[in-house]
């Protein structure tokens, strides 16, 4: 028979074991009924920025994919679209131009376009059942990450990075990829589509810093009745506000609802982004399976470039030759290129925006301007816009201080002195035309042909009163250490070897350099063609030779010689048909050659209406006055000549050592009534 005490102990033990087993089962059930803890990635990152981008360098922890990561700048409601984020490799090269695939892992950088100064950036993990804050980074002045994703060492550029794990509820679904821009409302309601219209100044389809919004533009919203949006129902139209933003509200956001958002084009503009001028947007209700879109859409943006419209003005538009005209571009559409044809000959004369041109000849000129930007080109033609009136040929001779005029110049003397004066040669100049040591020291010189000086030291231009030398052809200054004073304009190629250049040379052609010219410190050579020079050429010369798209041009004077007066006019004023060369002589004849001469002949006026004037074998006689042979040539051999020589066929000085010096035409006549033409 069992002892009652023993029985009670056994029963107690059994009950205790049962309670332990029951408790263990309850604990097991409770434990197994709980969901497993959510695995949340751990990430360390360094943030930095410059004027155009934000950089996030993965500095340690788990890799992340774009589909499970939301990045917000300064707490904005919308995360940055993954399509607007670039994934950079450790060496800074682009791995993914849009972070739609690829892991963001240690050493790689996310580059986000944002031209506003950021205060903070947050990363949220959205790959679990709820969203989890991975880190918040605040910025201090500076940029701790360079554009290639490398970390800088500047202590002032360090970003403060806080890594944490906070579980939050899902508030925003994944956004679609659009062009980044600010939105007009911080937290859009469901059924909202908004965006921005900007002036795409460079036409590249990207909204760049400084490109302004377009206000007052109409945008239309259509709901697609079929999946391909061929059947549309208009849902409204809005206009962009003064900053270029627009918003549609109250739109349907049932599953797979699509809208066509279309800009209404304005005359004179061209769409650049998107080029078709519309976008298809899909809205979904909150909580839709997979949330492929969302119930609102921002950044439905449109870029447009204004097409150029050419226009211009000129001041003055009429006057007496030579007439200098300032052209001013008035074109709209922000053109970046200009092509001016100032005389409508089919040749572009200038490519600068506001050129200046001098019309040397009388006539009526048509002006054409073509302007270009990224959107296209436009042309404006103003027919008969510039009227240039010819002055009296006599006035030109007097006003421009012309003292040698003719088709040729052959000078065997010493110096032609003409500070403040003008020589017009309706032909070229060659080495054989001029004494090797002579100097044409004249302020303004025109050659309607090429100049070739190779040998000797004959110089051009006035050292005391330098002006301009115009060569309507090629210019070759090769052998001989000659001085060239004044600005030189060459309508052809320029070959330069031994000459000394004291001012600026403009070459509308190729430049060939030999060993070795001299260029003053302020001298420059501007050329439009190619440059040729020997190997090892001095850099101090090459640095003064500058290539240009265009150089200033010029026109040759074409007024010709003034007409003669009636024959009886000369008779009435004491002109004779021949005789000895003497002071105060006045000759009017078909041609003239003196039968004899005195020791000096000053203040003479000789008119050869049909032939030549020949003043030779004069020994050391000095002559001054006006020599006019409108249908012939003037030949001189004597000690010196002062005055004016006007001739069709040229001026020929055959005596060595002769000096020719300018004296104004007016000095030989008491009044304009006495001018012989």
XYZ file of C-alpha atoms in Angstrom:
677
model
C 0.000 0.000 0.000
C 1.379 3.274 -1.104
C 2.225 5.936 1.342
C -0.101 8.960 0.936
C 2.839 11.318 1.184
C 4.668 9.555 -1.640
C 1.588 9.646 -3.855
C 1.134 13.331 -3.335
C 4.779 14.013 -4.251
C 4.454 12.060 -7.509
C 1.273 13.895 -8.427
C 2.928 17.227 -7.660
C 5.879 16.373 -9.832
C 3.620 15.399 -12.713
C 1.659 18.623 -12.409
C 4.888 20.665 -12.344
C 6.204 18.958 -15.463
C 2.881 19.542 -17.186
C 2.919 23.213 -16.329
C 6.487 23.576 -17.603
C 5.608 21.850 -20.870
C 2.463 23.959 -21.243
C 4.434 27.160 -20.608
C 7.052 26.164 -23.115
C 4.376 25.465 -25.691
C 2.753 28.858 -25.106
C 6.096 30.603 -25.438
C 6.837 28.685 -28.635
C 3.477 29.537 -30.127
C 3.876 33.190 -29.247
C 7.389 33.266 -30.687
C 6.491 31.470 -33.904
C 3.405 33.606 -34.458
C 5.512 36.860 -34.718
C 6.792 37.900 -38.180
C 10.549 37.795 -38.637
C 12.247 41.146 -38.029
C 12.649 43.316 -41.176
C 16.235 43.386 -42.486
C 17.163 47.010 -43.034
C 20.353 47.930 -44.926
C 23.027 49.887 -43.120
C 24.729 52.638 -45.141
C 27.402 55.231 -44.500
C 27.709 58.063 -47.053
C 29.498 61.360 -47.531
C 27.519 64.185 -49.134
C 28.859 67.127 -51.087
C 27.741 69.634 -53.673
C 28.835 72.209 -56.219
C 26.837 74.792 -58.158
C 25.115 72.218 -60.366
C 25.086 68.834 -58.601
C 24.788 66.970 -55.313
C 27.144 64.011 -54.748
C 26.626 60.997 -52.438
C 29.718 58.812 -51.967
C 28.996 55.309 -50.594
C 31.464 55.119 -47.708
C 30.542 51.760 -46.202
C 27.722 49.336 -45.526
C 25.269 47.495 -47.723
C 24.707 48.104 -51.448
C 21.418 49.644 -52.568
C 19.323 49.448 -55.744
C 17.320 52.356 -57.159
C 13.968 50.553 -56.863
C 14.361 50.285 -53.077
C 15.795 53.750 -52.414
C 14.093 57.138 -52.098
C 16.292 60.265 -52.031
C 14.830 63.580 -50.924
C 16.525 66.988 -51.036
C 15.701 69.489 -48.278
C 12.657 67.488 -47.206
C 10.832 67.947 -50.501
C 7.670 65.881 -50.867
C 8.814 64.277 -54.095
C 11.877 62.074 -54.081
C 14.432 62.612 -56.821
C 13.452 60.486 -59.863
C 15.921 57.663 -60.394
C 16.212 58.699 -64.017
C 17.712 62.010 -62.874
C 20.482 60.313 -60.891
C 23.784 59.177 -62.408
C 25.760 56.255 -60.942
C 29.517 56.883 -61.077
C 32.252 54.287 -60.723
C 35.113 54.669 -58.251
C 37.221 56.369 -60.966
C 34.484 58.928 -61.581
C 33.333 57.573 -64.953
C 29.620 57.096 -65.573
C 28.372 53.553 -65.005
C 24.663 54.352 -65.437
C 23.482 57.655 -66.933
C 20.117 56.981 -65.276
C 20.209 54.999 -62.035
C 17.575 52.515 -63.097
C 19.854 49.517 -62.625
C 23.187 48.804 -61.055
C 24.181 48.689 -57.378
C 25.249 51.701 -55.394
C 28.044 50.099 -53.428
C 31.153 51.135 -51.529
C 33.298 53.579 -53.501
C 30.607 54.503 -56.003
C 28.955 57.931 -56.187
C 25.439 59.087 -56.949
C 25.421 62.382 -58.869
C 22.150 64.352 -58.671
C 21.496 67.480 -60.731
C 20.399 70.325 -58.444
C 21.475 73.938 -58.982
C 20.052 75.165 -55.679
C 22.138 75.250 -52.527
C 21.004 72.182 -50.517
C 20.651 72.070 -46.755
C 20.074 68.343 -46.282
C 19.603 65.074 -48.103
C 17.793 61.983 -46.771
C 17.885 58.361 -47.911
C 14.858 56.151 -47.251
C 14.783 52.376 -47.753
C 11.472 51.395 -49.368
C 12.206 47.758 -50.104
C 10.386 46.351 -47.079
C 6.811 46.435 -45.850
C 7.382 49.953 -44.620
C 9.800 52.760 -45.354
C 12.918 53.099 -43.204
C 15.093 56.160 -42.890
C 18.661 55.117 -43.634
C 20.522 58.385 -43.149
C 20.238 62.145 -43.067
C 23.174 64.254 -44.221
C 23.514 68.001 -43.696
C 25.822 70.257 -45.694
C 28.343 72.808 -44.558
C 30.036 75.342 -46.781
C 32.272 73.700 -49.368
C 32.184 70.591 -51.484
C 33.606 67.454 -49.864
C 33.144 65.413 -53.031
C 34.555 66.475 -56.377
C 32.749 66.116 -59.693
C 34.388 62.722 -60.267
C 33.194 61.394 -56.935
C 36.533 61.605 -55.136
C 36.624 62.808 -51.550
C 38.501 66.040 -50.995
C 40.610 66.727 -47.937
C 39.534 70.297 -47.282
C 38.470 70.495 -43.597
C 35.931 73.228 -44.388
C 34.168 71.003 -46.864
C 33.218 68.144 -44.579
C 29.594 67.094 -44.518
C 27.956 65.928 -41.312
C 26.461 62.482 -41.875
C 24.069 60.826 -39.431
C 23.233 57.147 -39.902
C 20.084 55.872 -38.267
C 17.226 53.403 -38.706
C 13.707 54.720 -38.268
C 10.616 52.886 -39.478
C 7.989 55.083 -41.121
C 4.756 54.478 -42.954
C 4.587 54.559 -46.726
C 3.547 58.031 -47.875
C 4.901 58.327 -51.424
C 5.110 55.789 -54.194
C 7.905 55.507 -56.756
C 7.995 58.475 -59.166
C 8.433 58.403 -62.917
C 11.515 59.756 -64.664
C 11.163 63.382 -65.783
C 13.361 66.404 -66.296
C 14.210 67.836 -62.881
C 12.698 71.221 -61.980
C 10.926 72.843 -59.055
C 7.197 72.224 -58.728
C 4.554 74.886 -58.126
C 3.047 73.126 -55.099
C 5.060 71.377 -52.358
C 2.634 68.459 -51.779
C 0.324 67.893 -54.754
C -3.113 66.391 -54.236
C -4.143 63.249 -56.054
C -5.375 64.051 -59.546
C -2.767 66.798 -60.012
C -0.414 67.163 -62.975
C 2.003 70.090 -62.924
C 5.153 71.246 -64.634
C 7.230 74.054 -65.999
C 7.819 75.750 -69.355
C 11.256 77.257 -69.908
C 13.098 79.239 -72.548
C 15.714 76.783 -73.821
C 18.210 79.445 -74.819
C 20.855 77.033 -76.123
C 18.347 74.627 -77.690
C 19.847 71.528 -76.062
C 16.595 70.263 -74.528
C 17.988 70.535 -70.976
C 16.767 73.073 -68.457
C 20.022 74.841 -67.566
C 20.741 77.347 -64.854
C 19.755 80.826 -65.994
C 17.193 79.689 -68.556
C 13.989 81.522 -67.536
C 10.397 80.356 -67.420
C 7.878 81.236 -70.125
C 4.726 82.899 -68.826
C 1.345 83.106 -70.507
C 1.719 79.912 -72.539
C -1.295 77.612 -72.905
C -1.092 73.949 -71.890
C -3.912 71.456 -72.541
C -4.782 68.207 -70.756
C -6.551 65.344 -72.561
C -7.685 62.079 -70.984
C -6.867 59.122 -73.180
C -9.977 57.066 -73.957
C -7.876 54.282 -75.454
C -4.541 52.857 -74.432
C -2.686 54.405 -77.349
C -4.224 57.839 -76.762
C -5.690 58.069 -80.264
C -9.097 58.918 -78.792
C -8.888 61.956 -76.514
C -11.254 63.891 -74.283
C -10.166 67.420 -73.399
C -10.070 67.947 -69.636
C -9.016 71.564 -69.511
C -6.450 74.158 -70.401
C -4.315 76.422 -68.241
C -1.716 79.129 -68.823
C 1.692 79.266 -67.233
C 2.145 81.730 -64.394
C 4.732 84.559 -64.412
C 7.435 82.066 -63.405
C 6.511 79.534 -66.083
C 4.625 76.986 -63.927
C 1.242 75.383 -64.624
C -1.021 72.982 -62.696
C -4.000 70.771 -63.558
C -6.129 69.563 -60.618
C -9.132 67.289 -60.166
C -8.045 64.765 -62.779
C -9.056 61.110 -62.660
C -6.566 58.724 -61.098
C -8.232 55.365 -61.577
C -5.969 52.439 -62.438
C -3.977 52.977 -65.648
C -5.500 56.387 -66.366
C -3.413 58.130 -69.019
C -3.333 61.794 -69.957
C -1.832 63.613 -72.917
C -0.359 66.919 -71.737
C 0.237 69.149 -74.745
C 1.663 72.647 -75.089
C 0.030 75.045 -77.540
C 2.785 76.269 -79.827
C 3.357 79.976 -80.329
C 4.479 81.498 -83.604
C 8.234 81.972 -83.781
C 9.078 79.218 -81.286
C 10.267 75.630 -81.663
C 9.827 72.818 -79.084
C 13.063 71.230 -77.885
C 11.961 69.048 -74.950
C 10.008 67.061 -75.867
C 10.442 67.800 -79.565
C 6.899 66.600 -80.326
C 5.416 69.125 -77.891
C 3.456 66.698 -75.686
C 3.953 64.044 -72.982
C 1.878 61.003 -71.930
C 1.352 60.806 -68.150
C -0.204 57.876 -66.246
C -1.915 58.283 -62.867
C -2.737 55.468 -60.418
C -4.741 55.469 -57.189
C -2.766 55.241 -53.941
C -1.959 51.684 -52.971
C -2.200 50.265 -56.487
C -0.425 46.921 -56.872
C 3.264 47.549 -57.348
C 2.577 51.268 -57.523
C 4.095 51.643 -61.022
C 3.130 55.314 -61.123
C 1.356 57.560 -58.591
C -1.822 59.559 -58.135
C -0.152 62.840 -59.088
C 2.696 63.861 -61.368
C 5.080 66.796 -61.249
C 7.855 67.962 -63.529
C 5.908 67.476 -66.752
C 8.133 70.075 -68.328
C 8.417 71.670 -71.760
C 11.395 73.473 -73.306
C 11.127 75.853 -76.266
C 13.642 77.935 -78.168
C 12.703 81.189 -79.832
C 13.458 81.142 -83.542
C 15.614 84.059 -84.672
C 13.970 87.009 -86.409
C 16.491 89.159 -88.243
C 16.353 92.934 -88.092
C 18.848 95.774 -88.030
C 19.310 99.496 -88.392
C 22.069 101.718 -89.706
C 23.298 105.197 -88.878
C 23.538 107.144 -91.091
C 21.685 105.714 -94.076
C 22.729 108.442 -96.490
C 25.582 110.851 -96.962
C 28.551 111.847 -99.038
C 31.324 109.402 -99.911
C 33.358 108.228 -98.125
C 30.448 107.395 -95.795
C 31.069 105.473 -92.571
C 27.977 103.574 -91.426
C 27.412 101.886 -88.060
C 25.162 98.828 -88.313
C 23.250 97.700 -85.206
C 21.677 94.258 -84.849
C 18.041 94.388 -83.661
C 17.301 90.682 -84.126
C 15.234 88.713 -81.631
C 15.594 85.089 -80.594
C 19.082 85.420 -79.069
C 21.101 84.751 -82.233
C 24.632 83.456 -81.797
C 25.930 84.042 -85.341
C 25.702 86.974 -87.742
C 26.493 87.264 -91.463
C 26.413 90.764 -92.985
C 26.453 91.449 -96.718
C 26.604 95.235 -96.765
C 26.531 95.666 -100.549
C 24.428 92.640 -101.600
C 27.174 91.070 -103.714
C 26.617 87.612 -102.239
C 29.771 87.772 -100.122
C 29.711 87.932 -96.329
C 31.537 91.104 -95.331
C 31.307 90.881 -91.524
C 30.479 88.231 -88.898
C 30.463 90.486 -85.839
C 27.165 91.562 -84.310
C 27.438 95.318 -84.859
C 29.970 96.084 -87.604
C 31.065 99.413 -89.024
C 31.622 99.852 -92.755
C 32.894 102.704 -94.883
C 31.379 103.153 -98.335
C 34.073 104.816 -100.434
C 32.055 105.003 -103.637
C 28.765 106.622 -104.484
C 25.727 104.457 -105.142
C 22.656 102.871 -103.606
C 23.390 99.774 -101.535
C 21.177 96.876 -100.443
C 22.079 95.343 -97.073
C 21.398 91.756 -96.000
C 21.722 90.264 -92.496
C 21.415 86.546 -91.725
C 21.247 85.515 -88.060
C 21.433 82.009 -86.615
C 20.791 80.279 -83.300
C 20.279 76.645 -82.259
C 16.716 76.787 -83.571
C 17.503 77.925 -87.123
C 18.331 80.945 -89.289
C 16.542 84.040 -90.557
C 17.430 86.727 -93.097
C 16.498 90.392 -93.381
C 17.105 92.301 -96.627
C 16.720 96.074 -96.888
C 16.804 97.053 -100.543
C 18.348 100.395 -101.439
C 18.924 101.035 -97.741
C 22.176 103.002 -97.952
C 22.494 105.949 -100.334
C 25.973 107.342 -100.883
C 26.283 110.559 -102.867
C 29.414 111.355 -104.806
C 31.108 114.585 -104.001
C 32.490 116.725 -106.757
C 35.685 115.095 -107.967
C 37.426 118.386 -107.336
C 36.168 118.343 -103.753
C 37.603 114.846 -103.273
C 40.970 115.945 -104.549
C 40.969 118.922 -102.202
C 39.306 117.447 -99.115
C 41.366 114.242 -99.138
C 44.595 116.120 -99.877
C 45.264 114.000 -102.953
C 48.553 115.081 -104.450
C 49.468 112.142 -106.672
C 46.813 110.367 -108.722
C 47.387 108.003 -111.634
C 47.532 104.476 -112.963
C 51.250 104.098 -112.267
C 53.980 105.450 -110.057
C 57.623 105.170 -111.076
C 59.942 107.052 -108.792
C 63.685 107.218 -109.229
C 64.151 109.986 -106.711
C 64.820 110.068 -103.003
C 61.612 110.786 -101.068
C 57.942 111.478 -101.651
C 56.853 113.573 -98.666
C 53.164 113.768 -97.871
C 52.280 113.850 -94.170
C 48.522 114.310 -94.054
C 48.235 113.706 -97.810
C 46.881 110.927 -100.039
C 48.300 109.023 -103.004
C 45.936 107.030 -105.229
C 47.610 104.604 -107.634
C 45.146 102.752 -109.858
C 47.560 99.870 -110.199
C 50.221 98.041 -108.219
C 53.815 98.734 -107.213
C 56.895 96.661 -107.970
C 60.497 96.771 -106.819
C 61.583 98.081 -110.219
C 59.107 100.997 -110.005
C 60.889 102.720 -107.150
C 64.442 103.614 -106.231
C 65.753 100.956 -103.857
C 66.441 103.458 -101.111
C 63.454 105.724 -101.689
C 60.611 106.364 -99.302
C 56.938 107.064 -100.021
C 56.364 108.951 -96.770
C 52.669 109.660 -97.288
C 49.867 109.307 -94.715
C 47.286 107.549 -96.907
C 48.210 105.339 -99.872
C 45.898 103.366 -102.163
C 47.181 100.650 -104.533
C 44.563 99.124 -106.822
C 46.762 96.089 -107.413
C 49.492 94.014 -105.792
C 52.597 95.424 -104.110
C 55.854 93.506 -104.554
C 58.965 94.917 -102.881
C 61.856 92.432 -102.824
C 65.206 94.134 -102.488
C 66.319 97.600 -101.501
C 64.861 99.462 -98.555
C 62.035 101.503 -100.054
C 59.549 102.282 -97.293
C 55.847 103.087 -97.222
C 53.860 105.427 -94.981
C 54.507 108.575 -93.004
C 56.481 108.210 -89.781
C 55.364 111.641 -88.535
C 51.694 111.237 -89.464
C 50.944 107.535 -90.040
C 47.564 106.686 -91.538
C 46.499 103.764 -93.717
C 47.909 101.815 -96.653
C 45.388 99.957 -98.813
C 46.494 97.147 -101.143
C 43.789 95.747 -103.400
C 45.738 92.562 -104.106
C 48.646 90.613 -102.637
C 51.481 92.265 -100.734
C 55.038 90.924 -100.744
C 57.589 92.601 -98.458
C 60.455 90.150 -98.711
C 64.103 91.164 -99.058
C 65.111 94.573 -97.711
C 64.879 96.231 -94.294
C 62.166 98.745 -95.149
C 59.880 100.647 -92.721
C 56.107 100.350 -92.992
C 54.198 103.069 -91.105
C 50.429 103.109 -90.588
C 47.754 100.426 -90.623
C 47.935 98.185 -93.686
C 44.889 96.561 -95.316
C 45.673 93.709 -97.731
C 42.864 92.245 -99.854
C 44.893 89.111 -100.569
C 47.925 87.226 -99.257
C 50.770 88.818 -97.286
C 54.413 87.659 -97.481
C 56.712 89.230 -94.888
C 60.428 88.736 -94.355
C 62.747 91.680 -93.632
C 60.430 94.661 -93.213
C 59.833 96.587 -90.002
C 56.108 96.729 -89.167
C 55.206 99.642 -86.903
C 51.409 99.353 -86.735
C 48.589 96.891 -87.516
C 48.240 94.767 -90.645
C 44.897 93.256 -91.709
C 45.256 90.385 -94.187
C 42.215 88.932 -95.915
C 44.154 85.850 -96.968
C 47.218 83.763 -96.076
C 50.225 84.969 -94.076
C 53.733 83.732 -94.968
C 56.639 84.633 -92.679
C 60.339 84.475 -93.489
C 63.424 85.022 -91.332
C 63.014 87.559 -89.855
C 60.796 90.682 -89.778
C 60.570 93.191 -86.943
C 57.227 93.968 -85.291
C 56.903 96.867 -82.845
C 55.609 96.015 -79.366
C 52.096 97.174 -80.243
C 52.127 95.900 -83.824
C 49.833 93.016 -84.764
C 49.027 91.041 -87.908
C 45.457 89.767 -88.219
C 44.839 87.233 -90.996
C 41.904 85.118 -92.186
C 43.639 82.301 -94.082
C 46.545 79.996 -93.263
C 49.896 80.888 -91.720
C 53.220 79.528 -92.966
C 56.638 79.918 -91.317
C 59.947 78.033 -90.998
C 60.532 75.467 -88.276
C 61.676 76.958 -84.974
C 60.229 80.357 -85.771
C 60.470 82.991 -82.964
C 57.443 82.805 -80.683
C 57.550 86.548 -79.962
C 56.611 87.142 -83.609
C 54.073 84.315 -83.867
C 52.267 85.605 -80.776
C 51.577 88.854 -82.648
C 50.063 87.025 -85.628
C 46.405 86.378 -84.825
C 43.886 84.439 -86.873
C 40.475 86.059 -87.371
C 37.259 84.949 -89.031
C 37.139 88.271 -90.845
C 39.119 91.509 -91.014
C 38.011 95.037 -91.936
C 37.611 95.595 -95.641
C 37.848 98.693 -97.817
C 36.764 100.095 -101.171
C 39.083 101.738 -103.661
C 38.208 105.352 -104.486
C 36.670 105.417 -107.951
C 35.667 109.023 -108.418
C 38.131 109.503 -111.263
C 39.645 112.784 -112.304
C 37.479 115.921 -112.404
C 36.342 117.211 -115.806
C 37.928 120.215 -117.473
C 36.273 123.590 -117.869
C 35.322 124.992 -121.318
C 38.272 126.122 -123.431
C 37.326 129.811 -123.326
C 37.389 129.738 -119.525
C 41.168 129.179 -119.652
C 41.694 131.834 -122.304
C 39.799 134.385 -120.253
C 42.065 133.750 -117.273
C 45.380 134.130 -119.024
C 46.287 130.530 -119.837
C 48.630 130.111 -122.805
C 49.392 127.126 -125.044
C 53.179 127.009 -124.674
C 56.405 128.720 -123.726
C 59.330 128.521 -121.352
C 58.922 127.063 -117.892
C 58.866 129.991 -115.478
C 57.225 131.064 -112.249
C 53.462 131.802 -112.321
C 53.148 130.142 -115.743
C 49.628 128.974 -116.690
C 49.463 126.491 -119.577
C 46.380 125.033 -121.290
C 47.341 122.871 -124.271
C 46.989 119.411 -125.762
C 50.367 118.539 -124.220
C 53.310 120.456 -122.838
C 57.078 120.266 -122.840
C 59.002 123.509 -122.168
C 61.278 124.961 -124.764
C 63.531 126.341 -122.022
C 63.479 127.013 -118.312
C 64.630 129.389 -115.649
C 66.452 128.474 -112.457
C 63.190 128.220 -110.534
C 59.563 127.822 -111.578
C 57.072 128.207 -108.746
C 53.278 128.466 -108.663
C 52.833 127.009 -112.142
C 49.556 125.485 -113.396
C 49.935 123.199 -116.401
C 46.895 121.546 -118.040
C 47.498 118.996 -120.842
C 43.977 118.229 -122.012
C 44.791 115.364 -124.433
C 48.399 114.308 -123.884
C 51.402 114.340 -121.584
C 53.278 116.824 -119.433
C 57.025 116.332 -119.773
C 59.322 118.352 -117.515
C 62.754 116.804 -118.073
C 66.366 117.881 -118.390
C 65.737 120.553 -115.811
C 68.957 119.946 -113.923
C 68.667 121.295 -110.401
C 65.556 123.369 -111.006
C 62.901 123.458 -108.305
C 59.276 123.431 -109.523
C 56.043 123.941 -107.592
C 52.413 124.006 -108.693
C 49.639 121.861 -110.189
C 50.299 119.395 -113.021
C 47.086 118.004 -114.572
C 47.114 115.462 -117.449
C 43.633 113.837 -117.472
C 44.400 111.818 -120.618
C 48.142 111.263 -120.347
C 51.147 111.046 -118.035
C 53.459 113.387 -116.143
C 57.231 112.903 -116.356
C 59.584 114.924 -114.161
C 63.353 115.203 -113.937
C 64.665 117.971 -111.738
C 65.866 118.870 -108.281
C 62.499 118.832 -106.523
C 58.780 119.292 -106.950
C 56.143 120.622 -104.558
C 52.433 120.564 -105.252
C 49.831 118.250 -106.800
C 50.125 115.793 -109.711
C 46.902 114.477 -111.281
C 47.225 112.131 -114.237
C 45.495 109.215 -115.913
C 48.537 107.209 -116.935
C 50.879 107.858 -114.037
C 53.640 109.942 -112.497
C 57.222 109.148 -113.537
C 60.220 110.690 -111.761
C 63.330 109.774 -113.722
C 66.023 111.759 -111.891
C 67.912 110.388 -108.928
C 67.911 112.340 -105.685
C 64.665 114.157 -106.479
C 62.287 114.972 -103.650
C 58.539 115.300 -104.210
C 56.570 117.089 -101.485
C 52.853 117.615 -101.035
C 51.344 121.093 -101.001
C 47.610 121.530 -100.788
C 45.805 122.270 -104.028
C 44.167 125.345 -102.503
C 47.547 127.024 -101.933
C 47.919 127.727 -105.653
C 44.566 129.522 -106.170
C 43.057 132.616 -104.593
C 39.488 131.234 -104.656
C 37.530 128.136 -105.803
C 36.411 130.138 -108.828
C 39.983 129.869 -110.109
C 40.202 126.068 -109.873
C 41.029 124.791 -113.398
C 38.346 122.037 -113.223
